[in-house]
Amino acid sequence: MAVQSLELLRGTLDLLILRALSRGRLHGFAVMRFIEDATGQALQIEEGSLYPALYRLEDRGWIESEMGVSENNRRARFYRLTPVGRARLKTEVADFRRFVAAVFQVIEGPVAS
Amino acid sequence: MTERSRWERYWRFLTSGFRPDVRDEIDFHVEERTRVLIAEGMPPGEARREAERRLGDRARLTTELERIEEQRGRRLGRAMSLAELWQDLRYGVRGLVRRPIFTLTAATSLAFGIATTTVAFSLVDTLMLRPLPGVKDPSELVVIGGTNDGGLGGPNTPLPAVRELAQRTDLFSGVAADRLNLAGIRAPGAQQAEGRIIRMVTGNWFQLLGASAMIGRVITPEDEAQRAAVVVLDFDYWRQRLGGDPAVLGANLMMNGIPFTVIGVMPRGFRGLQPLFAISGYLPSTSEDLLSPGSRSITESWDSGYYLPVARRQAGQAISQVRAALAVMSRTVRAEHPEIGEKFEWGAEPEHLVRTAYAAAGIFPVINAVFFGLAALVLLTACVNVTSLVLTRAAGRRAELAVRQAMGASRTRLARQLLTETVLIAVVGLAGAWGLAWVTINALGNLPIGFDIPIRLELLFDARVFGLASLAALIAGILAGIAPAVTGTRDGPSGALREGGAKGGTGGIRTQRFRTALVGAQVAVSVILLTAAALFVRSTDRAARLDLGFRPERILTVTFNPGYTLRSDREIRQAFDHILREVSALPGVESAAWATALPLFRSTDSRAVFVDDPAVQTDRAGSVVASYTAVSPGYFTTMSIPLVLGRGITEEDDSLHPAVAVVNRRAAEVLWPGRNPLGQRLRLERDGPAVEVVGMTDNGLYNFILERPTPFFYLAQAQHPVGEAFLAVRGRGNPHALDAPIRAVFAAASPDYVPSGFITMDDVIHDGPNAMLLFRLGAASASALGAVSLFLTLVGLFGVMSVGVTQRTRELGVRLALGATPGQVRFGVLRQAAMLGGLGVAAGIPMALLAITVMRQLIVGMTSKDMLVVVVVAVMLVVAAMAAAYPSARRASRLDPTGALRSD
């Protein structure tokens, strides 16, 4: 599959980040890798927009961070979901599903001739 | 975010900042990406470049992230402070609740202080500071007082002169005038008319003040031009007498028997420029001639000056310029219209200085400042008391404070906590002060004032006053807490190891010394306040013993104006005669007489008096200005005014006989120096008929209790046209027992007669604003302040001495064990108290002397002996200090030596 770099809405990026962190504690780069890997490299996020998104999610209290040490002994910031964030993930997923279903209805619905 | 990590985050934020973290994060990202790319086969150099490229503008990203972190840090900081404050509050409240006696004592102290300051502020505010309700831009208004003999000035301007003033549009954008008057008002449906005070205003008065009616309309220049018989009602009068019924608009009120149409009602709280007088309504100036048709028209004549003009300054005209211009105008007016008085002079004052009386303008700010200053001193004393209490209590918490400091609490943090506690105490004190102030203010509002014009001292208890009370409480709380906060945290974590041990006991030598110094300061403050009080009391006493020139006992006064309903001079004279006969015949009446002016009871009329002798010292026009009254026969007997020469006014001095006058000694000195006044002649108008002097009295007091000797003369009422007059009735017993019989006499004579007043001469002297009222008020308030301060000081003294004895238990034990008698120990403590008192007094005396010089203007007849008052107060305080220390002294003398030696 060709690598496509897609413009993602900020809200969608937040959803992907939350999902990434739902499995545990990750540093910023790992979050990026998760998204890339999980989509088979089909989604490549603009790297410059990942970190601001992470910081803003932290401001909202959905994730929290602390400095730590990576697998190869380097200093990095690690993120994880807060209880509030975990709950938000569920609602965001549900909202997104509804959104996609609605769009599909428009696309695949009867077309006026 | 967990509590711990939030703290850590904030800690890091405060200490090293957030920049290293952001940078590390980005660096890490780039390195990981490089590593991944290398693992996928890219050469290292290229991998690194690709990693950087993918990240984008690294510098901009870093900056953006740092900015987000910084904002977050600041928000966190604010939240932290709030959280800490909340913690302080909870902690403080718990601590205070656990020690109810301490809290209540401290709060009560502050309550007194705050209440005193609040009441003082409320007074000063109402009388001088508060903007007048319903008046626009009062700072532009000046009140123009007229004076006829270089005196203090007041409502002395004739209406035509007001019109002259109005022509000076360069000075004033508008000039209006008003005056108080008495009328018999009968409401629709009422049986009897009532004598009520009304205000006569020029047509543009309301306009000038920018005041509008609540319902209906106000008086306009058209009303004045048409000489309309209309009236605008005062809100309180409308509510009380007319039931607050809006249908009263358009209805008629009978004023002196003439129907006046009600055209409007003023809003609540509107009182024109003089908030103290409770008037019933406003009438156009031209209706004066309708109300009292006498031979002299007040609206047109230049020699009846009763109005007080108020003007709105043009922008750019300072008061000094106005005054200068007025001085020039006065000269012109005197030249063009000499009837106004040869010494007539205009002056101007800003409206806020003359709300009580024009004459008070100079002294008013001083009175207010002194009063407020004294009240603030009381607040200071209260704060000192609380500081002392808190210090004592803080000593017992030294262990707790030391431990907290050891655990990392900063000194600022702890100090803030202690301050929070005292502010909390102040808040409790504020609640108490609220109650105290409310009671006091209501009591003051109901003061009896010996004046026949009803005075309404409405001290408002509203947002401004509450705001000041809260501010005072806050300041007090902080002031009281500063010293304990500083000293309590000074020792640091090792403080618990210092003298006194972990429990702190009474708090160390340094603290005790500080407390002692505080009490010394309180004593000093008490010296000042008690000296002020003593001086005021002495002043009042001297004022009360001034020779009035007459005997006021058992005299009842009645105000009456037959001109309300009678029109001709002859009818009026007959009415006076009839009433006098009937009243004199009442059982219980010793004697009675009419007078157009009674001493110290409103100001007397004054007029120019002409003498023929060119050698007499007169002004350029050949006249002397003197006050006078026209009296009926028997006046001198009734008032017990002795005649030094000749005779008084008798029955023979009527319209068929030559005109006569009785003068006082001062008038005789001025008009005929060195000669016998009897037989001399004076004229009341330049070319008028001569009046012969038939008697002379000694000098008395006529207008104001502090006036200089002033020329005065008495005319015969039967020989001069008269409108309003006062009936003076000396009774055999209680003068008020004559109220009902006298009213009956008036009612029997005619149901339209409206006698009013019914005030005894004693009340006039005692409570009247021209006599003793201000002195008594000053003495009472200064005494109250002094008493509160003394009380607080003695409490503080007791506390300090008590603690001192506890601290010195061991030492005293040693003394007793070594053979000192209990008496000697007791004496030692008392001597210490005396020395403390003495030091405080020594500190206070210079300030008290300073206060005396400031207050000099307010004290009657101050002599150098008054300085001795300070000495008396000083001695008294030292004795009081010893008395307050006595319980502690006794306790010291009763110590068991062995027990004392064992104590720490």
Short mmCIF file of N, CA and C in Angstrom, two decimals, chain B residues 87-217:
data_model
loop_
_atom_site.label_atom_id
_atom_site.label_comp_id
_atom_site.label_asym_id
_atom_site.label_seq_id
_atom_site.Cartn_x
_atom_site.Cartn_y
_atom_site.Cartn_z
N GLN B 87 -6.19 25.98 53.00
CA GLN B 87 -5.62 25.19 54.10
C GLN B 87 -5.42 26.06 55.34
N ASP B 88 -4.84 27.25 55.10
CA ASP B 88 -4.63 28.18 56.21
C ASP B 88 -5.93 28.47 56.93
N LEU B 89 -6.97 28.73 56.11
CA LEU B 89 -8.25 29.09 56.71
C LEU B 89 -8.79 27.95 57.56
N ARG B 90 -8.78 26.75 56.99
CA ARG B 90 -9.32 25.62 57.74
C ARG B 90 -8.55 25.41 59.04
N TYR B 91 -7.26 25.48 58.91
CA TYR B 91 -6.41 25.28 60.07
C TYR B 91 -6.67 26.35 61.13
N GLY B 92 -6.77 27.57 60.62
CA GLY B 92 -6.99 28.68 61.54
C GLY B 92 -8.32 28.55 62.27
N VAL B 93 -9.36 28.22 61.52
CA VAL B 93 -10.68 28.10 62.14
C VAL B 93 -10.65 27.02 63.21
N ARG B 94 -10.03 25.88 62.86
CA ARG B 94 -9.96 24.79 63.86
C ARG B 94 -9.29 25.27 65.13
N GLY B 95 -8.15 25.96 64.94
CA GLY B 95 -7.40 26.42 66.10
C GLY B 95 -8.21 27.38 66.96
N LEU B 96 -8.93 28.28 66.31
CA LEU B 96 -9.70 29.28 67.07
C LEU B 96 -10.87 28.63 67.81
N VAL B 97 -11.48 27.68 67.15
CA VAL B 97 -12.64 27.03 67.79
C VAL B 97 -12.21 26.25 69.01
N ARG B 98 -10.98 25.74 68.98
CA ARG B 98 -10.49 24.95 70.12
C ARG B 98 -10.23 25.82 71.34
N ARG B 99 -9.99 27.12 71.12
CA ARG B 99 -9.72 28.01 72.25
C ARG B 99 -10.75 29.12 72.29
N PRO B 100 -11.97 28.81 72.70
CA PRO B 100 -13.05 29.78 72.57
C PRO B 100 -12.84 31.04 73.39
N ILE B 101 -12.28 30.91 74.60
CA ILE B 101 -12.13 32.10 75.44
C ILE B 101 -11.15 33.07 74.81
N PHE B 102 -10.05 32.52 74.35
CA PHE B 102 -9.06 33.39 73.71
C PHE B 102 -9.67 34.10 72.51
N THR B 103 -10.34 33.30 71.69
CA THR B 103 -10.93 33.86 70.47
C THR B 103 -11.93 34.96 70.80
N LEU B 104 -12.79 34.69 71.78
CA LEU B 104 -13.82 35.67 72.10
C LEU B 104 -13.22 36.93 72.70
N THR B 105 -12.24 36.78 73.58
CA THR B 105 -11.62 37.96 74.17
C THR B 105 -10.99 38.83 73.09
N ALA B 106 -10.21 38.18 72.24
CA ALA B 106 -9.55 38.94 71.18
C ALA B 106 -10.58 39.57 70.26
N ALA B 107 -11.61 38.79 69.90
CA ALA B 107 -12.62 39.31 68.97
C ALA B 107 -13.37 40.47 69.59
N THR B 108 -13.65 40.39 70.88
CA THR B 108 -14.38 41.48 71.54
C THR B 108 -13.55 42.76 71.52
N SER B 109 -12.27 42.61 71.83
CA SER B 109 -11.39 43.77 71.78
C SER B 109 -11.48 44.45 70.43
N LEU B 110 -11.31 43.63 69.40
CA LEU B 110 -11.35 44.19 68.04
C LEU B 110 -12.73 44.74 67.72
N ALA B 111 -13.77 44.08 68.22
CA ALA B 111 -15.12 44.55 67.93
C ALA B 111 -15.29 45.98 68.42
N PHE B 112 -14.79 46.26 69.62
CA PHE B 112 -14.89 47.62 70.13
C PHE B 112 -14.16 48.59 69.23
N GLY B 113 -12.93 48.21 68.86
CA GLY B 113 -12.13 49.09 68.04
C GLY B 113 -12.79 49.34 66.69
N ILE B 114 -13.25 48.26 66.05
CA ILE B 114 -13.84 48.41 64.73
C ILE B 114 -15.13 49.21 64.82
N ALA B 115 -15.94 48.93 65.84
CA ALA B 115 -17.21 49.64 65.97
C ALA B 115 -16.97 51.13 66.14
N THR B 116 -16.00 51.47 66.98
CA THR B 116 -15.70 52.88 67.20
C THR B 116 -15.33 53.57 65.89
N THR B 117 -14.42 52.94 65.17
CA THR B 117 -13.99 53.54 63.90
C THR B 117 -15.16 53.66 62.95
N THR B 118 -16.01 52.63 62.93
CA THR B 118 -17.14 52.65 62.01
C THR B 118 -18.11 53.77 62.33
N VAL B 119 -18.46 53.92 63.59
CA VAL B 119 -19.41 54.96 63.97
C VAL B 119 -18.82 56.33 63.65
N ALA B 120 -17.56 56.50 63.99
CA ALA B 120 -16.92 57.79 63.70
C ALA B 120 -16.96 58.07 62.21
N PHE B 121 -16.64 57.07 61.42
CA PHE B 121 -16.66 57.27 59.98
C PHE B 121 -18.06 57.61 59.51
N SER B 122 -19.05 56.90 60.05
CA SER B 122 -20.42 57.13 59.61
C SER B 122 -20.82 58.58 59.87
N LEU B 123 -20.46 59.11 61.02
CA LEU B 123 -20.75 60.50 61.34
C LEU B 123 -20.08 61.44 60.35
N VAL B 124 -18.76 61.26 60.22
CA VAL B 124 -18.01 62.14 59.34
C VAL B 124 -18.54 62.03 57.91
N ASP B 125 -18.87 60.83 57.53
CA ASP B 125 -19.36 60.59 56.18
C ASP B 125 -20.65 61.34 55.92
N THR B 126 -21.62 61.18 56.82
CA THR B 126 -22.90 61.83 56.63
C THR B 126 -22.77 63.34 56.63
N LEU B 127 -21.92 63.83 57.54
CA LEU B 127 -21.87 65.28 57.69
C LEU B 127 -20.98 65.96 56.67
N MET B 128 -20.06 65.22 56.07
CA MET B 128 -19.14 65.94 55.21
C MET B 128 -18.77 65.24 53.92
N LEU B 129 -18.66 63.93 53.97
CA LEU B 129 -18.05 63.25 52.82
C LEU B 129 -19.04 62.74 51.80
N ARG B 130 -20.13 62.21 52.30
CA ARG B 130 -21.06 61.53 51.41
C ARG B 130 -21.65 62.51 50.41
N PRO B 131 -21.70 62.14 49.14
CA PRO B 131 -22.34 63.04 48.18
C PRO B 131 -23.82 63.16 48.48
N LEU B 132 -24.33 64.35 48.38
CA LEU B 132 -25.73 64.59 48.70
C LEU B 132 -26.63 63.81 47.74
N PRO B 133 -27.62 63.13 48.27
CA PRO B 133 -28.49 62.37 47.38
C PRO B 133 -29.32 63.28 46.49
N GLY B 134 -29.40 62.93 45.25
CA GLY B 134 -30.27 63.66 44.34
C GLY B 134 -29.65 64.94 43.79
N VAL B 135 -28.40 65.23 44.14
CA VAL B 135 -27.79 66.47 43.67
C VAL B 135 -26.70 66.13 42.67
N LYS B 136 -26.69 66.84 41.55
CA LYS B 136 -25.67 66.53 40.54
C LYS B 136 -24.41 67.35 40.76
N ASP B 137 -23.28 66.69 40.59
CA ASP B 137 -21.99 67.37 40.64
C ASP B 137 -21.87 68.34 41.80
N PRO B 138 -22.01 67.86 43.01
CA PRO B 138 -21.98 68.79 44.13
C PRO B 138 -20.64 69.50 44.29
N SER B 139 -19.59 68.99 43.69
CA SER B 139 -18.30 69.66 43.87
C SER B 139 -18.29 71.02 43.18
N GLU B 140 -19.22 71.23 42.25
CA GLU B 140 -19.25 72.52 41.57
C GLU B 140 -20.02 73.56 42.35
N LEU B 141 -20.71 73.11 43.42
CA LEU B 141 -21.61 74.03 44.10
C LEU B 141 -20.87 74.81 45.18
N VAL B 142 -21.13 76.10 45.23
CA VAL B 142 -20.65 76.88 46.35
C VAL B 142 -21.85 77.54 47.01
N VAL B 143 -21.76 77.64 48.31
CA VAL B 143 -22.82 78.29 49.07
C VAL B 143 -22.31 79.67 49.44
N ILE B 144 -23.16 80.67 49.22
CA ILE B 144 -22.72 82.05 49.40
C ILE B 144 -23.34 82.60 50.66
N GLY B 145 -22.55 82.77 51.64
CA GLY B 145 -23.06 83.27 52.91
C GLY B 145 -22.90 84.77 52.96
N GLY B 146 -23.89 85.42 53.58
CA GLY B 146 -23.80 86.85 53.75
C GLY B 146 -23.55 87.17 55.21
N THR B 147 -22.79 88.21 55.46
CA THR B 147 -22.59 88.59 56.83
C THR B 147 -22.76 90.09 56.94
N ASN B 148 -23.31 90.52 58.06
CA ASN B 148 -23.60 91.93 58.21
C ASN B 148 -22.68 92.65 59.15
N ASP B 149 -21.85 91.96 59.84
CA ASP B 149 -20.98 92.68 60.76
C ASP B 149 -19.67 91.95 60.93
N GLY B 150 -19.18 91.41 59.86
CA GLY B 150 -17.91 90.70 59.93
C GLY B 150 -18.01 89.43 60.73
N GLY B 151 -19.21 88.99 60.97
CA GLY B 151 -19.39 87.76 61.74
C GLY B 151 -19.23 86.54 60.87
N LEU B 152 -19.85 85.48 61.30
CA LEU B 152 -19.57 84.20 60.68
C LEU B 152 -20.30 83.99 59.36
N GLY B 153 -21.36 84.71 59.11
CA GLY B 153 -22.03 84.53 57.83
C GLY B 153 -23.11 83.48 57.88
N GLY B 154 -24.09 83.63 57.00
CA GLY B 154 -25.18 82.68 56.98
C GLY B 154 -26.21 83.13 55.96
N PRO B 155 -27.45 82.68 56.18
CA PRO B 155 -28.51 83.04 55.23
C PRO B 155 -28.93 84.49 55.42
N ASN B 156 -28.26 85.38 54.77
CA ASN B 156 -28.49 86.80 55.01
C ASN B 156 -28.70 87.59 53.74
N THR B 157 -28.91 86.90 52.62
CA THR B 157 -28.97 87.61 51.36
C THR B 157 -30.40 87.92 50.96
N PRO B 158 -30.71 89.17 50.63
CA PRO B 158 -32.06 89.48 50.16
C PRO B 158 -32.26 88.92 48.75
N LEU B 159 -33.50 88.59 48.44
CA LEU B 159 -33.79 87.99 47.14
C LEU B 159 -33.35 88.84 45.95
N PRO B 160 -33.59 90.16 45.97
CA PRO B 160 -33.11 90.94 44.83
C PRO B 160 -31.60 90.80 44.65
N ALA B 161 -30.87 90.66 45.74
CA ALA B 161 -29.42 90.51 45.62
C ALA B 161 -29.07 89.18 44.96
N VAL B 162 -29.90 88.17 45.18
CA VAL B 162 -29.67 86.88 44.53
C VAL B 162 -29.72 87.06 43.02
N ARG B 163 -30.66 87.88 42.57
CA ARG B 163 -30.76 88.12 41.13
C ARG B 163 -29.51 88.80 40.61
N GLU B 164 -28.94 89.69 41.42
CA GLU B 164 -27.67 90.33 41.00
C GLU B 164 -26.59 89.28 40.83
N LEU B 165 -26.53 88.38 41.77
CA LEU B 165 -25.52 87.32 41.69
C LEU B 165 -25.70 86.51 40.42
N ALA B 166 -26.97 86.26 40.09
CA ALA B 166 -27.24 85.40 38.93
C ALA B 166 -26.77 86.04 37.65
N GLN B 167 -26.63 87.36 37.64
CA GLN B 167 -26.21 88.01 36.41
C GLN B 167 -24.74 87.78 36.11
N ARG B 168 -24.00 87.30 37.09
CA ARG B 168 -22.57 87.10 36.86
C ARG B 168 -22.36 85.74 36.22
N THR B 169 -22.71 85.64 34.94
CA THR B 169 -22.59 84.33 34.29
C THR B 169 -21.12 83.97 34.02
N ASP B 170 -20.24 84.96 34.20
CA ASP B 170 -18.83 84.60 34.06
C ASP B 170 -18.37 83.76 35.24
N LEU B 171 -18.97 84.01 36.39
CA LEU B 171 -18.58 83.27 37.59
C LEU B 171 -19.38 81.99 37.74
N PHE B 172 -20.69 82.14 37.51
CA PHE B 172 -21.59 81.04 37.86
C PHE B 172 -22.43 80.64 36.65
N SER B 173 -22.61 79.33 36.50
CA SER B 173 -23.52 78.88 35.45
C SER B 173 -24.95 78.94 35.93
N GLY B 174 -25.15 79.19 37.19
CA GLY B 174 -26.52 79.33 37.69
C GLY B 174 -26.46 79.70 39.16
N VAL B 175 -27.42 80.50 39.62
CA VAL B 175 -27.50 80.85 41.03
C VAL B 175 -28.93 80.65 41.50
N ALA B 176 -29.10 79.95 42.58
CA ALA B 176 -30.43 79.78 43.18
C ALA B 176 -30.29 80.10 44.66
N ALA B 177 -31.40 80.12 45.35
CA ALA B 177 -31.32 80.39 46.79
C ALA B 177 -32.50 79.74 47.48
N ASP B 178 -32.33 79.53 48.78
CA ASP B 178 -33.43 78.96 49.55
C ASP B 178 -33.37 79.47 50.98
N ARG B 179 -34.47 79.29 51.67
CA ARG B 179 -34.46 79.63 53.09
C ARG B 179 -35.50 78.78 53.80
N LEU B 180 -35.30 78.60 55.07
CA LEU B 180 -36.26 77.84 55.85
C LEU B 180 -37.35 78.78 56.35
N ASN B 181 -38.54 78.28 56.47
CA ASN B 181 -39.64 79.09 56.94
C ASN B 181 -40.61 78.20 57.70
N LEU B 182 -41.46 78.81 58.47
CA LEU B 182 -42.42 78.05 59.25
C LEU B 182 -43.81 78.36 58.73
N ALA B 183 -44.61 77.34 58.50
CA ALA B 183 -45.97 77.58 58.03
C ALA B 183 -46.92 76.62 58.73
N GLY B 184 -48.17 77.03 58.80
CA GLY B 184 -49.17 76.14 59.36
C GLY B 184 -49.78 75.33 58.23
N ILE B 185 -49.53 74.06 58.21
CA ILE B 185 -50.00 73.22 57.11
C ILE B 185 -51.19 72.40 57.57
N ARG B 186 -52.26 72.44 56.80
CA ARG B 186 -53.39 71.58 57.11
C ARG B 186 -53.64 70.69 55.91
N ALA B 187 -53.49 69.39 56.13
CA ALA B 187 -53.67 68.43 55.04
C ALA B 187 -55.14 68.27 54.73
N PRO B 188 -55.47 67.83 53.50
CA PRO B 188 -56.89 67.63 53.20
C PRO B 188 -57.51 66.64 54.17
N GLY B 189 -58.62 67.03 54.74
CA GLY B 189 -59.29 66.12 55.66
C GLY B 189 -58.83 66.26 57.09
N ALA B 190 -57.75 66.99 57.34
CA ALA B 190 -57.30 67.14 58.73
C ALA B 190 -58.06 68.27 59.41
N GLN B 191 -58.24 68.14 60.70
CA GLN B 191 -58.97 69.15 61.44
C GLN B 191 -58.09 70.34 61.77
N GLN B 192 -56.92 70.00 62.26
CA GLN B 192 -56.02 71.02 62.78
C GLN B 192 -54.86 71.24 61.85
N ALA B 193 -54.40 72.49 61.83
CA ALA B 193 -53.17 72.75 61.08
C ALA B 193 -51.98 72.46 61.99
N GLU B 194 -50.87 72.12 61.39
CA GLU B 194 -49.64 71.86 62.16
C GLU B 194 -48.59 72.87 61.76
N GLY B 195 -47.81 73.29 62.70
CA GLY B 195 -46.69 74.15 62.36
C GLY B 195 -45.55 73.30 61.82
N ARG B 196 -45.18 73.48 60.58
CA ARG B 196 -44.12 72.67 60.00
C ARG B 196 -43.10 73.57 59.33
N ILE B 197 -41.89 73.05 59.24
CA ILE B 197 -40.83 73.79 58.57
C ILE B 197 -40.89 73.49 57.08
N ILE B 198 -40.81 74.53 56.28
CA ILE B 198 -40.77 74.36 54.83
C ILE B 198 -39.58 75.13 54.28
N ARG B 199 -39.27 74.84 53.05
CA ARG B 199 -38.15 75.53 52.42
C ARG B 199 -38.67 76.36 51.26
N MET B 200 -38.37 77.66 51.30
CA MET B 200 -38.74 78.52 50.18
C MET B 200 -37.57 78.49 49.19
N VAL B 201 -37.87 78.23 47.93
CA VAL B 201 -36.77 78.14 46.96
C VAL B 201 -37.03 79.02 45.77
N THR B 202 -35.96 79.48 45.13
CA THR B 202 -36.13 80.23 43.90
C THR B 202 -36.52 79.26 42.80
N GLY B 203 -37.08 79.80 41.72
CA GLY B 203 -37.62 78.93 40.68
C GLY B 203 -36.61 77.97 40.08
N ASN B 204 -35.35 78.37 40.07
CA ASN B 204 -34.35 77.50 39.42
C ASN B 204 -33.60 76.63 40.41
N TRP B 205 -34.05 76.55 41.63
CA TRP B 205 -33.30 75.83 42.66
C TRP B 205 -33.16 74.35 42.34
N PHE B 206 -34.28 73.73 42.03
CA PHE B 206 -34.23 72.30 41.72
C PHE B 206 -33.39 72.04 40.48
N GLN B 207 -33.56 72.91 39.50
CA GLN B 207 -32.81 72.78 38.27
C GLN B 207 -31.32 72.87 38.54
N LEU B 208 -30.95 73.83 39.35
CA LEU B 208 -29.54 74.03 39.63
C LEU B 208 -28.93 72.81 40.31
N LEU B 209 -29.69 72.24 41.22
CA LEU B 209 -29.16 71.07 41.93
C LEU B 209 -29.23 69.82 41.06
N GLY B 210 -29.99 69.91 39.96
CA GLY B 210 -30.11 68.71 39.14
C GLY B 210 -31.02 67.69 39.77
N ALA B 211 -31.98 68.14 40.57
CA ALA B 211 -32.84 67.20 41.27
C ALA B 211 -34.19 67.12 40.59
N SER B 212 -34.72 65.92 40.49
CA SER B 212 -36.06 65.78 39.93
C SER B 212 -36.97 65.08 40.92
N ALA B 213 -38.27 65.24 40.69
CA ALA B 213 -39.25 64.69 41.60
C ALA B 213 -39.41 63.20 41.36
N MET B 214 -39.86 62.52 42.40
CA MET B 214 -40.13 61.10 42.27
C MET B 214 -41.45 60.91 41.53
N ILE B 215 -42.47 61.64 41.97
CA ILE B 215 -43.71 61.70 41.20
C ILE B 215 -44.07 63.16 41.01
N GLY B 216 -44.74 63.43 39.93
CA GLY B 216 -45.09 64.81 39.65
C GLY B 216 -43.88 65.58 39.15
N ARG B 217 -43.84 66.87 39.46
CA ARG B 217 -42.73 67.70 38.97
C ARG B 217 -42.21 68.61 40.08
#
